[in-house]
PDB file of C-alpha atoms in Angstrom:
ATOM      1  CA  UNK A1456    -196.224 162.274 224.244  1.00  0.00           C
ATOM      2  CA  UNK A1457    -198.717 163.782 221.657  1.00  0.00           C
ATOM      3  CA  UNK A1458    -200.062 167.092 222.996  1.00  0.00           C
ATOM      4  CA  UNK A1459    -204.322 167.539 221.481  1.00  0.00           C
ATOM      5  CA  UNK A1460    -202.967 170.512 219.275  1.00  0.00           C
ATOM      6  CA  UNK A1461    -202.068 167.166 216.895  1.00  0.00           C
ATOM      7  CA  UNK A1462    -205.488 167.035 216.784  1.00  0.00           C
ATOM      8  CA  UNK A1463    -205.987 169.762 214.790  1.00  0.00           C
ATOM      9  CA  UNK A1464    -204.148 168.919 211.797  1.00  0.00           C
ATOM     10  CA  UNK A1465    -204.819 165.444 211.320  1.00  0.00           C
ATOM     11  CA  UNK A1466    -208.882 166.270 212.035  1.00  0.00           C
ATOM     12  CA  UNK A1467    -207.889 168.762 209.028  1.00  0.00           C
ATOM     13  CA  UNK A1468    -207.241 165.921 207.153  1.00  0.00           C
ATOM     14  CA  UNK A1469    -209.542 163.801 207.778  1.00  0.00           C
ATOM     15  CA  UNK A1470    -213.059 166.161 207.581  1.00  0.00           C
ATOM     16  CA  UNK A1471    -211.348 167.588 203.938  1.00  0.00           C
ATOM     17  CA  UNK A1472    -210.657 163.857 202.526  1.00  0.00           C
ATOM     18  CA  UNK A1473    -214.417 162.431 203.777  1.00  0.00           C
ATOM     19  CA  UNK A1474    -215.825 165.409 202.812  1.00  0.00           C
ATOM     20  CA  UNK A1475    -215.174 166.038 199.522  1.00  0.00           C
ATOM     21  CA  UNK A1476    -215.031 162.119 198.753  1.00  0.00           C
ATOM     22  CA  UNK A1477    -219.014 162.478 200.498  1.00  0.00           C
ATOM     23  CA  UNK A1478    -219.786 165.023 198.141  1.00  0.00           C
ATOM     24  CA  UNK A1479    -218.560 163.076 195.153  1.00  0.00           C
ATOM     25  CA  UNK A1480    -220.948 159.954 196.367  1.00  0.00           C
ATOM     26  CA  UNK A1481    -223.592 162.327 196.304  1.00  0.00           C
ATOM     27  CA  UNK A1482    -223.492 163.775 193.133  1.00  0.00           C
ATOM     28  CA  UNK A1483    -222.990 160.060 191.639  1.00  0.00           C
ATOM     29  CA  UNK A1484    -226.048 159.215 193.398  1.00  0.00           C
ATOM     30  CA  UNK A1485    -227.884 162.159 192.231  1.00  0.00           C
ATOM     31  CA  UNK A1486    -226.723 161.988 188.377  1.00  0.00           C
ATOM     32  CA  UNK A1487    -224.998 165.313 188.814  1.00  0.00           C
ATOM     33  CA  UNK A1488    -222.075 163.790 187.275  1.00  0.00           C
ATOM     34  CA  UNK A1489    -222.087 160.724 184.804  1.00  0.00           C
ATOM     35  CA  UNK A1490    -219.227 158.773 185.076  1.00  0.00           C
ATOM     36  CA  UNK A1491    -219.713 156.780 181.941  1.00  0.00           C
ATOM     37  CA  UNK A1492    -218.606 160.424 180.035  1.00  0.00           C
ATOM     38  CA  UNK A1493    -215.894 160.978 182.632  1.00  0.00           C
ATOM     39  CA  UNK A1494    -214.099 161.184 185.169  1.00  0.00           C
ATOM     40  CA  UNK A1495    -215.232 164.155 187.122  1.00  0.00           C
ATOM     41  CA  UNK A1496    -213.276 167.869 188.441  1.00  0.00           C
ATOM     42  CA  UNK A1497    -214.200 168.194 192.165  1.00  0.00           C
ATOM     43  CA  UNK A1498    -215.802 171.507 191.533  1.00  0.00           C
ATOM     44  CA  UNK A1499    -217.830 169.629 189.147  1.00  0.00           C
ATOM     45  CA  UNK A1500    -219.257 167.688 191.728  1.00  0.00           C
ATOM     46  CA  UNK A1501    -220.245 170.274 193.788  1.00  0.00           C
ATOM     47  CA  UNK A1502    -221.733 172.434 191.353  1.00  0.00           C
ATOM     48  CA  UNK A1503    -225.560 171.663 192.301  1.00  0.00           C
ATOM     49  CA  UNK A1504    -227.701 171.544 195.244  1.00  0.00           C
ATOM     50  CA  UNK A1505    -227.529 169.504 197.423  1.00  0.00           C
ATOM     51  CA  UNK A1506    -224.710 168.493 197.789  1.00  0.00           C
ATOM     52  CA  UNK A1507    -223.188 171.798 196.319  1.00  0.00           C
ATOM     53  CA  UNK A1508    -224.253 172.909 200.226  1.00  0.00           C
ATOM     54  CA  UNK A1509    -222.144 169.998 201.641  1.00  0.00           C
ATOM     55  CA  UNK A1510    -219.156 171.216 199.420  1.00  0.00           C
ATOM     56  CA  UNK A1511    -219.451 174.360 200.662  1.00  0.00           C
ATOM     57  CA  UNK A1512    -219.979 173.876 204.570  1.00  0.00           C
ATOM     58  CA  UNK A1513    -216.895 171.677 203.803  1.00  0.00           C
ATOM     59  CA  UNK A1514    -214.282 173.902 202.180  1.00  0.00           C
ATOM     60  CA  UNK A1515    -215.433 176.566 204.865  1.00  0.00           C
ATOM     61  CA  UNK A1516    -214.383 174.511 207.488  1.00  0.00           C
ATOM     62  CA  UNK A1517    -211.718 172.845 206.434  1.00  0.00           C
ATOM     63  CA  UNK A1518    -210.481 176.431 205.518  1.00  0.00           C
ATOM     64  CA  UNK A1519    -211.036 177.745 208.717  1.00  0.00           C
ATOM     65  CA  UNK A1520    -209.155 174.771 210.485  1.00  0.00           C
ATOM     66  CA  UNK A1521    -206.058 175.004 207.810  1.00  0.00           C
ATOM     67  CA  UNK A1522    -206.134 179.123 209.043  1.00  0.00           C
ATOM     68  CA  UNK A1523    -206.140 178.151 212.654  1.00  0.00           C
ATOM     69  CA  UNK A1524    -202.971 175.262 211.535  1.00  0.00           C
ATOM     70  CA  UNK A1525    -200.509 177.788 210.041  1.00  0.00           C
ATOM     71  CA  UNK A1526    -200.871 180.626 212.823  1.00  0.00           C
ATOM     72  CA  UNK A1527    -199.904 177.532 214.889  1.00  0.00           C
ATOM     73  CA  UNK A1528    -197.231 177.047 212.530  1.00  0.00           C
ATOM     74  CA  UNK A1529    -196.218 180.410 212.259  1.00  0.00           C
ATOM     75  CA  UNK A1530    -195.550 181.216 216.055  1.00  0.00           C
ATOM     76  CA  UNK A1531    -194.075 177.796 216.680  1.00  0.00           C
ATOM     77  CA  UNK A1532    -191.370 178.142 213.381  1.00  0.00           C
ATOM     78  CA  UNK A1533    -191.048 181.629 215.362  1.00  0.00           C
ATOM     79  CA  UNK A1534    -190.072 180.344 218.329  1.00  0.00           C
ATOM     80  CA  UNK A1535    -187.498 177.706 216.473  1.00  0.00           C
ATOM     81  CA  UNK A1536    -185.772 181.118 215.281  1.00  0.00           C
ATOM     82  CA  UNK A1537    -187.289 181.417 211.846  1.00  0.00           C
ATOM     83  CA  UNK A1538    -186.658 185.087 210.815  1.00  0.00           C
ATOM     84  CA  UNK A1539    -189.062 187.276 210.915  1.00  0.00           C
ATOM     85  CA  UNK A1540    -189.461 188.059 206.896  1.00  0.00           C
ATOM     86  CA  UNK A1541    -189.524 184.399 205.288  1.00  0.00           C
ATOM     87  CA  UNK A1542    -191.608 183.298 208.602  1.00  0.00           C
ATOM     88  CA  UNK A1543    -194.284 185.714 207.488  1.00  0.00           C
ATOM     89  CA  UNK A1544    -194.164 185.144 203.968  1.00  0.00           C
ATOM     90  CA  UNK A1545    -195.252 181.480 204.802  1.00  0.00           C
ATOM     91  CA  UNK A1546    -197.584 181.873 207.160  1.00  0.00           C
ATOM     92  CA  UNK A1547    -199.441 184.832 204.151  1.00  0.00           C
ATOM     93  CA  UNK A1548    -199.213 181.687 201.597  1.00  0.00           C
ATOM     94  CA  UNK A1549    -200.755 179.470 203.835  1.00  0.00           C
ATOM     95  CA  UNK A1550    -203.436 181.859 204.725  1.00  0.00           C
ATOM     96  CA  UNK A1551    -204.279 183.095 200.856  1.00  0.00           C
ATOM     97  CA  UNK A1552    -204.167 179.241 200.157  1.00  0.00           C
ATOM     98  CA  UNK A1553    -206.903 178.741 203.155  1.00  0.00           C
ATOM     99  CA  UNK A1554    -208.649 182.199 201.443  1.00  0.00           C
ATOM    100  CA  UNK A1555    -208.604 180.313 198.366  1.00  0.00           C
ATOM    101  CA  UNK A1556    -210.528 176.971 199.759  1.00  0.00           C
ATOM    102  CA  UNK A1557    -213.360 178.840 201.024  1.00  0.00           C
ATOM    103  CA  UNK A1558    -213.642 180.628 197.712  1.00  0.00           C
ATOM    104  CA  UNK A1559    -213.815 177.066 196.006  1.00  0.00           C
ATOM    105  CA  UNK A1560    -216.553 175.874 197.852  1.00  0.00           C
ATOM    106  CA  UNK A1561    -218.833 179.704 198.197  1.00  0.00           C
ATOM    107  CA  UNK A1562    -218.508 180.768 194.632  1.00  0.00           C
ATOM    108  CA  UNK A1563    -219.399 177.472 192.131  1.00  0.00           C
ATOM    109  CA  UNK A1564    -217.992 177.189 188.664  1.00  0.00           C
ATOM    110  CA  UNK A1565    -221.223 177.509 186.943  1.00  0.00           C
ATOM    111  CA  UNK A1566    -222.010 180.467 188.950  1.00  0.00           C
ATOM    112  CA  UNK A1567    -219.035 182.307 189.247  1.00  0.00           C
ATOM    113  CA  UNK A1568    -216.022 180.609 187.358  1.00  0.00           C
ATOM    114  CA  UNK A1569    -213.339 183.175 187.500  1.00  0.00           C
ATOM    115  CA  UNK A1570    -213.748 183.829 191.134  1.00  0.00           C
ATOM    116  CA  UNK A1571    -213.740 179.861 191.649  1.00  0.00           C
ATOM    117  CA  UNK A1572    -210.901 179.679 189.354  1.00  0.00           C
ATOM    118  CA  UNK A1573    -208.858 182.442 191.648  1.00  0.00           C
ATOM    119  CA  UNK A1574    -209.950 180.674 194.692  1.00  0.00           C
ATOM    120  CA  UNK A1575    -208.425 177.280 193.167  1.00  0.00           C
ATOM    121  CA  UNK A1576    -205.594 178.822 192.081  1.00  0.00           C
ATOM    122  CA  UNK A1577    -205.074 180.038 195.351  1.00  0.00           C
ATOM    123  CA  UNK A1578    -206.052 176.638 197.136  1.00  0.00           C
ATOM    124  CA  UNK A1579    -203.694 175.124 194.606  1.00  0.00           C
ATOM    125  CA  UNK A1580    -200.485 176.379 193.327  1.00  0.00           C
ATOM    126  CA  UNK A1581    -200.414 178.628 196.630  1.00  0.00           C
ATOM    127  CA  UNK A1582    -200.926 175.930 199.018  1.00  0.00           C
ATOM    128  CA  UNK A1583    -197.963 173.455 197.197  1.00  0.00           C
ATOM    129  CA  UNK A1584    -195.957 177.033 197.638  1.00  0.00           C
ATOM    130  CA  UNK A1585    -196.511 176.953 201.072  1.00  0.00           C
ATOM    131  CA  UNK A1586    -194.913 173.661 201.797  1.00  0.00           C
ATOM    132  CA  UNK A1587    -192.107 174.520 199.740  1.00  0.00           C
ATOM    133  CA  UNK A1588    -191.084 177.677 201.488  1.00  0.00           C
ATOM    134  CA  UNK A1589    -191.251 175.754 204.670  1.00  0.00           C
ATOM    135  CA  UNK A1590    -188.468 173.013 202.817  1.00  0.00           C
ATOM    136  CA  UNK A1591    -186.539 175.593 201.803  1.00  0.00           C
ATOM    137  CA  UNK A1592    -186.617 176.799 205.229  1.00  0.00           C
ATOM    138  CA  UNK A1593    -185.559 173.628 207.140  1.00  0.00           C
ATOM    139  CA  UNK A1594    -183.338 173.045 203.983  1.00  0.00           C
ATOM    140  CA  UNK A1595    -181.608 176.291 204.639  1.00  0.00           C
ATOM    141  CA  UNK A1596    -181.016 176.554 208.644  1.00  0.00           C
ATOM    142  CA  UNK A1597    -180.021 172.915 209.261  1.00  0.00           C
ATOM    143  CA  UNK A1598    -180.421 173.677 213.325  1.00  0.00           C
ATOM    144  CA  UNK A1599    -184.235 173.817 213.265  1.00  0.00           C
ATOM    145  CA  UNK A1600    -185.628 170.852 214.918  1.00  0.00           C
ATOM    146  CA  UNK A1601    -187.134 167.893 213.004  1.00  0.00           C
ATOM    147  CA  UNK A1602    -190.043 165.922 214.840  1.00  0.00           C
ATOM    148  CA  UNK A1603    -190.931 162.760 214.639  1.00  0.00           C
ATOM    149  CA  UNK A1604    -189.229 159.854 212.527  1.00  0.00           C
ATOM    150  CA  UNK A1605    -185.996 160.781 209.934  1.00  0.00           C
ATOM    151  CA  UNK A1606    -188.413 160.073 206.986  1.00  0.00           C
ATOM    152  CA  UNK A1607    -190.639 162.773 207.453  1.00  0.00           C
ATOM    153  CA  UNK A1608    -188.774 165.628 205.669  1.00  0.00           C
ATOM    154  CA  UNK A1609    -188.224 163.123 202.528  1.00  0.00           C
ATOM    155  CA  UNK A1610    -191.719 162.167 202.772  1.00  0.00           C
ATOM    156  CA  UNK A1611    -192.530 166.217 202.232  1.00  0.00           C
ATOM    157  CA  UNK A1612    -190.059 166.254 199.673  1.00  0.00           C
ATOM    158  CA  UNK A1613    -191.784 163.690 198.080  1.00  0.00           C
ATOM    159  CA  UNK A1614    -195.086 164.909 198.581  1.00  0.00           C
ATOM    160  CA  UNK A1615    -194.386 168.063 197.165  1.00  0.00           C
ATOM    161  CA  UNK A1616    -192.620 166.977 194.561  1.00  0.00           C
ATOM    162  CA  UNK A1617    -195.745 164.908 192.926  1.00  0.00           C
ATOM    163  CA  UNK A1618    -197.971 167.821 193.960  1.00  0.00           C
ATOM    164  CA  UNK A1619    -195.730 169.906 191.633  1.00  0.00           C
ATOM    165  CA  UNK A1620    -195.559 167.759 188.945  1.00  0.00           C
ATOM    166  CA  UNK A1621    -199.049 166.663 188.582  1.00  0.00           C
ATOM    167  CA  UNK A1622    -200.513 170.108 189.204  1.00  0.00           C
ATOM    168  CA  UNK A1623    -198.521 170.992 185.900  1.00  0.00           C
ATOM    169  CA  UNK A1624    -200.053 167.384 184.600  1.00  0.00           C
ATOM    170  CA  UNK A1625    -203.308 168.681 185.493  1.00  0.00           C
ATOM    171  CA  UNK A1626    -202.841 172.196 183.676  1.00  0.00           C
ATOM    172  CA  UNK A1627    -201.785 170.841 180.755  1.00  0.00           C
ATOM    173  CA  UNK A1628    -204.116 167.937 180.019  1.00  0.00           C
ATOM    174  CA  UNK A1629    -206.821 170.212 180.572  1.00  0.00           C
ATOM    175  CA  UNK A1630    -205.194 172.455 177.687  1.00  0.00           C
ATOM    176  CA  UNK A1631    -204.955 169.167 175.727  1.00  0.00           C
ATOM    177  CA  UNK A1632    -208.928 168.349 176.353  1.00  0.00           C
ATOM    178  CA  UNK A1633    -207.936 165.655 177.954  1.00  0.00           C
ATOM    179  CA  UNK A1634    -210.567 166.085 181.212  1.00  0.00           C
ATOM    180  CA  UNK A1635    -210.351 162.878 183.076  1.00  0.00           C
ATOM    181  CA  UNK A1636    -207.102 162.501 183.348  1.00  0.00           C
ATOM    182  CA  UNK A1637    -206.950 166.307 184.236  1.00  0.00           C
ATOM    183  CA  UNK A1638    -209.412 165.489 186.809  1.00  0.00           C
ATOM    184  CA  UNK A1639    -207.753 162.734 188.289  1.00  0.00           C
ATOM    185  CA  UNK A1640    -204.773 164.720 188.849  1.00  0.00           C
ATOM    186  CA  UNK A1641    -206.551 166.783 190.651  1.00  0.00           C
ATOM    187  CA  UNK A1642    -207.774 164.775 192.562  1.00  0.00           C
ATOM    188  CA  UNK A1643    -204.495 163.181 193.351  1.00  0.00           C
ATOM    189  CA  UNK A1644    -203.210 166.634 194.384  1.00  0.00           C
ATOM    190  CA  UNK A1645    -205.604 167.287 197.042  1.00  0.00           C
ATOM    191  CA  UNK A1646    -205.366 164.488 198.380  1.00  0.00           C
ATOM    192  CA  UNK A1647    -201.595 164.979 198.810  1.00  0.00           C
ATOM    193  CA  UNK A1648    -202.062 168.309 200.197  1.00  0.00           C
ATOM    194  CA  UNK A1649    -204.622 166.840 202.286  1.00  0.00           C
ATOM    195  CA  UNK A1650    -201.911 164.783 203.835  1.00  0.00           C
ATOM    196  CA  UNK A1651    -199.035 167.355 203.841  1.00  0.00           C
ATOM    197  CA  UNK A1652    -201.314 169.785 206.241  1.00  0.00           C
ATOM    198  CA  UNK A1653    -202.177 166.605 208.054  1.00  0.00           C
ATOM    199  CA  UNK A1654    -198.535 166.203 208.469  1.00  0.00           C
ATOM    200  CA  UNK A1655    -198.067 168.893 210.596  1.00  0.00           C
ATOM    201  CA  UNK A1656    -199.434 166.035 213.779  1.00  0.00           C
ATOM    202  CA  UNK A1657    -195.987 165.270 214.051  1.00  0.00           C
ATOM    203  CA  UNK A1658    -194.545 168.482 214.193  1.00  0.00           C
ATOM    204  CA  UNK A1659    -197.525 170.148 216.665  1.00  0.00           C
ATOM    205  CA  UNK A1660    -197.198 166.511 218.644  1.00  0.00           C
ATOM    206  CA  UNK A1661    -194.581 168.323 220.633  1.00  0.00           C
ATOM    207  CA  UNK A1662    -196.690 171.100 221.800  1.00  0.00           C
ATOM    208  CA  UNK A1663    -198.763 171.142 225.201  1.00  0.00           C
ATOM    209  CA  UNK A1664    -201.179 174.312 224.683  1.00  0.00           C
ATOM    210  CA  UNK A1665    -201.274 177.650 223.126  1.00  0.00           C
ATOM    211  CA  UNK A1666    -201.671 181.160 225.086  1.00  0.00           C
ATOM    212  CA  UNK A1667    -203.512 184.029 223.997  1.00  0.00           C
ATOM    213  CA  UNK A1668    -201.917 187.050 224.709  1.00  0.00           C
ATOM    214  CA  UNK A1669    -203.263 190.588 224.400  1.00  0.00           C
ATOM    215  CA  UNK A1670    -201.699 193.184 225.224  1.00  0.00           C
ATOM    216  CA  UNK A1671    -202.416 197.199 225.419  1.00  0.00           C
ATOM    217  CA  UNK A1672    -201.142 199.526 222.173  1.00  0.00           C
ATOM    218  CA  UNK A1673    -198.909 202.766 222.325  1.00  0.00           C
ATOM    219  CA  UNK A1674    -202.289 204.848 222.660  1.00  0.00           C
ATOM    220  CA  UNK A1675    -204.239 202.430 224.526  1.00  0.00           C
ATOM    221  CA  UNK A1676    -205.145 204.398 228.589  1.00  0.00           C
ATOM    222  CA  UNK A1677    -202.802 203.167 230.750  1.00  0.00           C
ATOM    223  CA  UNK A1678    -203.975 200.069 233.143  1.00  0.00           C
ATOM    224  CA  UNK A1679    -204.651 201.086 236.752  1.00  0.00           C
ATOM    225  CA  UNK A1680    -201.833 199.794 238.886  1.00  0.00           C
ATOM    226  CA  UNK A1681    -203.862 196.275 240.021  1.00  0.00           C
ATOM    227  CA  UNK A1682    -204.528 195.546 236.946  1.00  0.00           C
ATOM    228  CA  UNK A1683    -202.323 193.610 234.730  1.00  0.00           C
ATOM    229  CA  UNK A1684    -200.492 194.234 231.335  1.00  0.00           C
ATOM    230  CA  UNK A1685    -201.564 191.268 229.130  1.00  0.00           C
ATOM    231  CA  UNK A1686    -204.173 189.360 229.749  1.00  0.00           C
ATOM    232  CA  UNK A1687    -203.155 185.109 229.340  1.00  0.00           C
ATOM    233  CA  UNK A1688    -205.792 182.773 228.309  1.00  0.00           C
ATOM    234  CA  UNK A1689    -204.583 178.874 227.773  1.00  0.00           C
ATOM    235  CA  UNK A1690    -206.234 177.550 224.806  1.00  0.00           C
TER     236      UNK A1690
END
């Protein structure tokens, strides 16, 4: 049974893929992008107003809700035994790839293209880095536990593998001048990510809740005696 933390992920999912397929209508619509010259970068199409405020309210968003996934992810690879160093060291590259998306969609290319261009770095070759640290974990300790069908961890080999691949593509076509077809691979490789993070359904479907614990530092007052160490909230 499928616990509503699934939710989260494969809402992740869906609000990036309409969104940024919305704000692509729009700028059609609008003749920020002719389509008869080319095939467009998604930045592109969120470079003026208004759907450049769509674009934005979208990437901040759907960075907020792929933050919120890989804390999830963190403390539940924590609790499958993940050590402590390579656990942390994907949930960081999960969170500068969620840093990253909100940089894409705040600082626009015409504006501010080297700060978009570290944001999409980040958004990009960080976030395919992510999911490949978490193969290599599940590839390394073969006692983790695999939700969900047998095809899954293939299907994220797969995944990443094109991600890879046509990320390069994407790098190197745009070197060549060769901007739709850059574009397009671009837009192939969000999409993919897109589903990877949407993915992680399967994996949360397992899980009935979260807790919030805090608890009181080494300097903190002590508590009186009725009151309790850690205070539990069920999310």
């Amino acid at each position: 049974m499928w616990g509503y933390l699934s939710l989260l992920p494969a809402f992740l999912a869906f609000w990036a893929t309409a969104g940024i397929w919305t704000v692509f209508s729009l700028a059609v619509a609008n003749k920020a992008v002719n389509l008869t010259e080319g095939f467009p970068y998604i930045s592109r199409c969120g470079n003026s107003p208004p759907q450049s405020c769509i674009f934005s309210q979208v990437l901040n968003l759907g960075a907020a809700l792929a933050a919120w996934t890989c804390i999830l992810r963190y403390h539940q690879l924590r609790d499958w035994g993940v050590g402590k160093w390579p656990n942390q060291l994907i949930l960081w590259t999960g969170l500068l790839c969620a840093l990253g998306t909100s940089i894409v969609g705040n600082f626009q290319e015409k504006n501010q293209r080297a700060t978009h261009l570290t944001g999409a770095f980040l958004a990009f070759f960080v976030g395919i880095f992510y999911f490949w640290l978490q193969l290599l974990v599940f590839w390394r300790v073969k006692s983790l536990p695999q939700p969900g069908a047998p095809w899954i961890g293939p299907l994220r080999l797969v995944l990443c593998s094109i991600c890879t691949i046509l990320t390069v593509a994407m790098v190197v076509l745009h070197t060549w001048s060769l901007r739709s077809a850059s574009a397009a691979c671009e837009w192939v490789v969000a999409m993919l990510l897109f589903i990877l993070f949407g993915l992680f359904a399967v994996d949360f479907s397992s899980l009935d809740g979260c807790t919030l614990c805090l608890q009181p530092g080494p300097g903190s007052l002590s508590p009186p005696p009725a009151s309790p160490i850690s205070l539990k909230v069920q999310l």
